[in-house]
Amino acid sequence: MALLPLPPCSPCHRRAAPLPAPTVASARHRRGSLRLAAAGACSGPTAARKPRPTAADRRRCECFDLHRRLVPYAEAYCWQKSIVERRKRLIDSGEDHSDTLIALQHPPVYTLGTDSKEEYLHFDKEDAPFEVHRINRGGEVTYHGPGQLVMYPIMNLRYHKEDLHWYFRSLEEVIIRALKSAFSITAARVEGLTGVWVGDRKVAAIGIHGSRMIVYHGLALNITTDLAPFRMIDPCGIKDRGVGSIKEILQRVSDAEEIDDASLMDIVYDSMIKEFAELFQLSLDFSPGCSFQ
C-alpha cells in the first residue's frame, strides 16, 4: 500500500466502527481495586497539584467522546482541521470562547510528520501492511491502532500559556498523573525525548502542529494495543528503546486483578479527561456534535 495523500478537508463523513461495550456495569467501580492491586510494584511520589479554580474561572472545552470507536485517520484529521479553521474565524470576530477535545481510537495506520524520514520504515511504502499518511505534525513515524487512546486537544494557547515547550510538558504531565491516579503506575519523561515512559518502554507519543497559537493533533496512549506493528518501524525515530502498553504493565503485577480490555480503556479514559481538565483548568462540555455515528 503506497503512501496515501489525505483527502481535501470537506465536511467529514460521520462513520466509525463501534467497539465492544464493556462487560461490566461500570468500569469506574473497578478503579479502586486495580489501584490497590498495582500499588507497590509501580508506586512513587505524586506530583503537586494546584488549587482548584471555581467553575466560573475555567475556560469551556467542548468534548467529543468517541473513545470506544474506531474513526478512520483521514476523517479525524479532516475533522480537526475544520475545527481549527472555525476557531480562526471566531478569533477574527472576537468570539473564541472555548477549546475542543476529541477522544477516539483509529484502525491500524502509520503516520509520518512533515519532515519524517522514511528510513525509519522497515517496509516498502508501496507495499505497506496498513495505510500510511504523511501529515503536518512534528515528529517521526508512529503507529495508531485499536486499543490505543488517542486524544486530540484543539486549544488556543493565548488563553493558557503561549509556549509550545510548556504545552508538550503539560500533555506529558496529564498522562503521568492519569496513570498514577488510576493504577499507581509511576510514569516519567526521558530527558531530550518527547513522550511518556514506564521504565525503558514508551507508552505514549505526542505530536502537535501550531498555527496562530492554535495547537492540534495531540497524544496517543497504548492501553491494550497490539504492539507488533511497532516492530515494523522505529517509533518516533528511536532505535534503542522499546514500546509498552498499560495492559502489559499491569500483567507484570502478579496480584493485579484481571480486567477486560473495554473496561480498561474506560478506566484510562476517565482518568485522562479528569487530569486533562484539571491541569488546563477547563470545564468539559460533552457535545453530541460530529459523532461519527
PDB file of N, CA, C and O in Angstrom, residues 30-44 179-186 246 249-257:
ATOM      1  N   ARG A  30     -14.424  -0.381  39.244  1.00  0.00           N
ATOM      2  CA  ARG A  30     -13.285  -1.280  39.350  1.00  0.00           C
ATOM      3  C   ARG A  30     -11.989  -0.533  39.617  1.00  0.00           C
ATOM      4  O   ARG A  30     -10.967  -1.141  39.874  1.00  0.00           O
ATOM      5  N   ARG A  31     -12.013   0.810  39.514  1.00  0.00           N
ATOM      6  CA  ARG A  31     -10.767   1.562  39.572  1.00  0.00           C
ATOM      7  C   ARG A  31     -10.054   1.383  40.903  1.00  0.00           C
ATOM      8  O   ARG A  31      -8.845   1.212  40.965  1.00  0.00           O
ATOM      9  N   GLY A  32     -10.817   1.418  42.009  1.00  0.00           N
ATOM     10  CA  GLY A  32     -10.185   1.336  43.314  1.00  0.00           C
ATOM     11  C   GLY A  32      -9.423   0.045  43.513  1.00  0.00           C
ATOM     12  O   GLY A  32      -8.289   0.044  43.994  1.00  0.00           O
ATOM     13  N   SER A  33     -10.012  -1.099  43.134  1.00  0.00           N
ATOM     14  CA  SER A  33      -9.337  -2.373  43.337  1.00  0.00           C
ATOM     15  C   SER A  33      -8.109  -2.502  42.460  1.00  0.00           C
ATOM     16  O   SER A  33      -7.107  -3.087  42.859  1.00  0.00           O
ATOM     17  N   LEU A  34      -8.160  -1.951  41.244  1.00  0.00           N
ATOM     18  CA  LEU A  34      -6.982  -2.010  40.382  1.00  0.00           C
ATOM     19  C   LEU A  34      -5.844  -1.181  40.957  1.00  0.00           C
ATOM     20  O   LEU A  34      -4.687  -1.563  40.899  1.00  0.00           O
ATOM     21  N   ARG A  35      -6.173  -0.022  41.505  1.00  0.00           N
ATOM     22  CA  ARG A  35      -5.128   0.819  42.079  1.00  0.00           C
ATOM     23  C   ARG A  35      -4.435   0.088  43.221  1.00  0.00           C
ATOM     24  O   ARG A  35      -3.214   0.126  43.354  1.00  0.00           O
ATOM     25  N   LEU A  36      -5.209  -0.587  44.076  1.00  0.00           N
ATOM     26  CA  LEU A  36      -4.615  -1.301  45.192  1.00  0.00           C
ATOM     27  C   LEU A  36      -3.778  -2.472  44.707  1.00  0.00           C
ATOM     28  O   LEU A  36      -2.713  -2.758  45.240  1.00  0.00           O
ATOM     29  N   ALA A  37      -4.245  -3.155  43.673  1.00  0.00           N
ATOM     30  CA  ALA A  37      -3.515  -4.311  43.169  1.00  0.00           C
ATOM     31  C   ALA A  37      -2.179  -3.918  42.585  1.00  0.00           C
ATOM     32  O   ALA A  37      -1.195  -4.645  42.698  1.00  0.00           O
ATOM     33  N   ALA A  38      -2.140  -2.752  41.925  1.00  0.00           N
ATOM     34  CA  ALA A  38      -0.904  -2.329  41.275  1.00  0.00           C
ATOM     35  C   ALA A  38       0.029  -1.599  42.225  1.00  0.00           C
ATOM     36  O   ALA A  38       1.184  -1.378  41.903  1.00  0.00           O
ATOM     37  N   ALA A  39      -0.452  -1.194  43.382  1.00  0.00           N
ATOM     38  CA  ALA A  39       0.370  -0.408  44.302  1.00  0.00           C
ATOM     39  C   ALA A  39       1.576  -1.215  44.746  1.00  0.00           C
ATOM     40  O   ALA A  39       1.522  -2.421  44.916  1.00  0.00           O
ATOM     41  N   GLY A  40       2.678  -0.521  44.965  1.00  0.00           N
ATOM     42  CA  GLY A  40       3.888  -1.184  45.425  1.00  0.00           C
ATOM     43  C   GLY A  40       4.807  -1.481  44.268  1.00  0.00           C
ATOM     44  O   GLY A  40       5.941  -1.032  44.239  1.00  0.00           O
ATOM     45  N   ALA A  41       4.342  -2.210  43.276  1.00  0.00           N
ATOM     46  CA  ALA A  41       5.189  -2.552  42.138  1.00  0.00           C
ATOM     47  C   ALA A  41       5.474  -1.344  41.273  1.00  0.00           C
ATOM     48  O   ALA A  41       6.518  -1.269  40.646  1.00  0.00           O
ATOM     49  N   CYS A  42       4.534  -0.398  41.203  1.00  0.00           N
ATOM     50  CA  CYS A  42       4.688   0.732  40.293  1.00  0.00           C
ATOM     51  C   CYS A  42       4.493   2.062  40.999  1.00  0.00           C
ATOM     52  O   CYS A  42       4.207   3.057  40.362  1.00  0.00           O
ATOM     53  N   SER A  43       4.595   2.091  42.307  1.00  0.00           N
ATOM     54  CA  SER A  43       4.232   3.308  43.023  1.00  0.00           C
ATOM     55  C   SER A  43       5.376   4.296  43.066  1.00  0.00           C
ATOM     56  O   SER A  43       6.524   3.972  42.814  1.00  0.00           O
ATOM     57  N   GLY A  44       5.049   5.545  43.428  1.00  0.00           N
ATOM     58  CA  GLY A  44       6.050   6.596  43.515  1.00  0.00           C
ATOM     59  C   GLY A  44       5.393   7.875  43.954  1.00  0.00           C
ATOM     60  O   GLY A  44       4.186   7.931  44.182  1.00  0.00           O
ATOM     61  N   LEU A 179      -2.020   7.968  34.965  1.00  0.00           N
ATOM     62  CA  LEU A 179      -1.572   6.606  35.266  1.00  0.00           C
ATOM     63  C   LEU A 179      -1.329   6.426  36.758  1.00  0.00           C
ATOM     64  O   LEU A 179      -1.590   5.360  37.317  1.00  0.00           O
ATOM     65  N   LYS A 180      -0.841   7.470  37.399  1.00  0.00           N
ATOM     66  CA  LYS A 180      -0.667   7.410  38.852  1.00  0.00           C
ATOM     67  C   LYS A 180      -2.019   7.302  39.551  1.00  0.00           C
ATOM     68  O   LYS A 180      -2.215   6.494  40.464  1.00  0.00           O
ATOM     69  N   SER A 181      -2.977   8.119  39.115  1.00  0.00           N
ATOM     70  CA  SER A 181      -4.284   8.153  39.756  1.00  0.00           C
ATOM     71  C   SER A 181      -5.053   6.854  39.557  1.00  0.00           C
ATOM     72  O   SER A 181      -5.674   6.335  40.489  1.00  0.00           O
ATOM     73  N   ALA A 182      -5.019   6.316  38.345  1.00  0.00           N
ATOM     74  CA  ALA A 182      -5.831   5.137  38.034  1.00  0.00           C
ATOM     75  C   ALA A 182      -5.220   3.842  38.539  1.00  0.00           C
ATOM     76  O   ALA A 182      -5.939   2.948  39.002  1.00  0.00           O
ATOM     77  N   PHE A 183      -3.880   3.712  38.456  1.00  0.00           N
ATOM     78  CA  PHE A 183      -3.250   2.418  38.710  1.00  0.00           C
ATOM     79  C   PHE A 183      -2.034   2.479  39.632  1.00  0.00           C
ATOM     80  O   PHE A 183      -1.379   1.461  39.838  1.00  0.00           O
ATOM     81  N   SER A 184      -1.685   3.647  40.146  1.00  0.00           N
ATOM     82  CA  SER A 184      -0.448   3.817  40.918  1.00  0.00           C
ATOM     83  C   SER A 184       0.783   3.441  40.101  1.00  0.00           C
ATOM     84  O   SER A 184       1.799   3.004  40.639  1.00  0.00           O
ATOM     85  N   ILE A 185       0.707   3.598  38.794  1.00  0.00           N
ATOM     86  CA  ILE A 185       1.856   3.380  37.920  1.00  0.00           C
ATOM     87  C   ILE A 185       2.701   4.648  37.898  1.00  0.00           C
ATOM     88  O   ILE A 185       2.182   5.749  37.703  1.00  0.00           O
ATOM     89  N   THR A 186       3.987   4.499  38.093  1.00  0.00           N
ATOM     90  CA  THR A 186       4.892   5.633  38.025  1.00  0.00           C
ATOM     91  C   THR A 186       5.440   5.749  36.609  1.00  0.00           C
ATOM     92  O   THR A 186       6.276   4.950  36.186  1.00  0.00           O
ATOM     93  N   ILE A 246      -0.290  -0.259  28.755  1.00  0.00           N
ATOM     94  CA  ILE A 246      -0.757  -0.311  30.136  1.00  0.00           C
ATOM     95  C   ILE A 246      -1.156  -1.740  30.512  1.00  0.00           C
ATOM     96  O   ILE A 246      -0.856  -2.217  31.606  1.00  0.00           O
ATOM     97  N   ILE A 249       1.897  -3.729  31.324  1.00  0.00           N
ATOM     98  CA  ILE A 249       2.478  -3.338  32.610  1.00  0.00           C
ATOM     99  C   ILE A 249       1.691  -3.947  33.765  1.00  0.00           C
ATOM    100  O   ILE A 249       2.263  -4.493  34.713  1.00  0.00           O
ATOM    101  N   LEU A 250       0.358  -3.883  33.686  1.00  0.00           N
ATOM    102  CA  LEU A 250      -0.466  -4.432  34.762  1.00  0.00           C
ATOM    103  C   LEU A 250      -0.325  -5.946  34.859  1.00  0.00           C
ATOM    104  O   LEU A 250      -0.412  -6.517  35.957  1.00  0.00           O
ATOM    105  N   GLN A 251      -0.105  -6.607  33.733  1.00  0.00           N
ATOM    106  CA  GLN A 251       0.042  -8.066  33.758  1.00  0.00           C
ATOM    107  C   GLN A 251       1.316  -8.504  34.470  1.00  0.00           C
ATOM    108  O   GLN A 251       1.415  -9.653  34.905  1.00  0.00           O
ATOM    109  N   ARG A 252       2.277  -7.602  34.589  1.00  0.00           N
ATOM    110  CA  ARG A 252       3.511  -7.944  35.304  1.00  0.00           C
ATOM    111  C   ARG A 252       3.297  -7.975  36.813  1.00  0.00           C
ATOM    112  O   ARG A 252       4.116  -8.504  37.550  1.00  0.00           O
ATOM    113  N   VAL A 253       2.212  -7.349  37.273  1.00  0.00           N
ATOM    114  CA  VAL A 253       1.918  -7.316  38.700  1.00  0.00           C
ATOM    115  C   VAL A 253       1.148  -8.584  39.036  1.00  0.00           C
ATOM    116  O   VAL A 253       0.000  -8.755  38.637  1.00  0.00           O
ATOM    117  N   SER A 254       1.767  -9.481  39.771  1.00  0.00           N
ATOM    118  CA  SER A 254       1.219 -10.825  39.955  1.00  0.00           C
ATOM    119  C   SER A 254      -0.152 -10.822  40.608  1.00  0.00           C
ATOM    120  O   SER A 254      -0.984 -11.684  40.325  1.00  0.00           O
ATOM    121  N   ASP A 255      -0.427  -9.856  41.516  1.00  0.00           N
ATOM    122  CA  ASP A 255      -1.711  -9.862  42.209  1.00  0.00           C
ATOM    123  C   ASP A 255      -2.692  -8.861  41.614  1.00  0.00           C
ATOM    124  O   ASP A 255      -3.719  -8.555  42.217  1.00  0.00           O
ATOM    125  N   ALA A 256      -2.390  -8.341  40.416  1.00  0.00           N
ATOM    126  CA  ALA A 256      -3.301  -7.388  39.789  1.00  0.00           C
ATOM    127  C   ALA A 256      -4.574  -8.093  39.339  1.00  0.00           C
ATOM    128  O   ALA A 256      -4.541  -9.194  38.798  1.00  0.00           O
ATOM    129  N   GLU A 257      -5.690  -7.456  39.584  1.00  0.00           N
ATOM    130  CA  GLU A 257      -6.981  -8.012  39.183  1.00  0.00           C
ATOM    131  C   GLU A 257      -7.109  -7.984  37.662  1.00  0.00           C
ATOM    132  O   GLU A 257      -6.786  -6.991  37.020  1.00  0.00           O
TER     133      GLU A 257
END
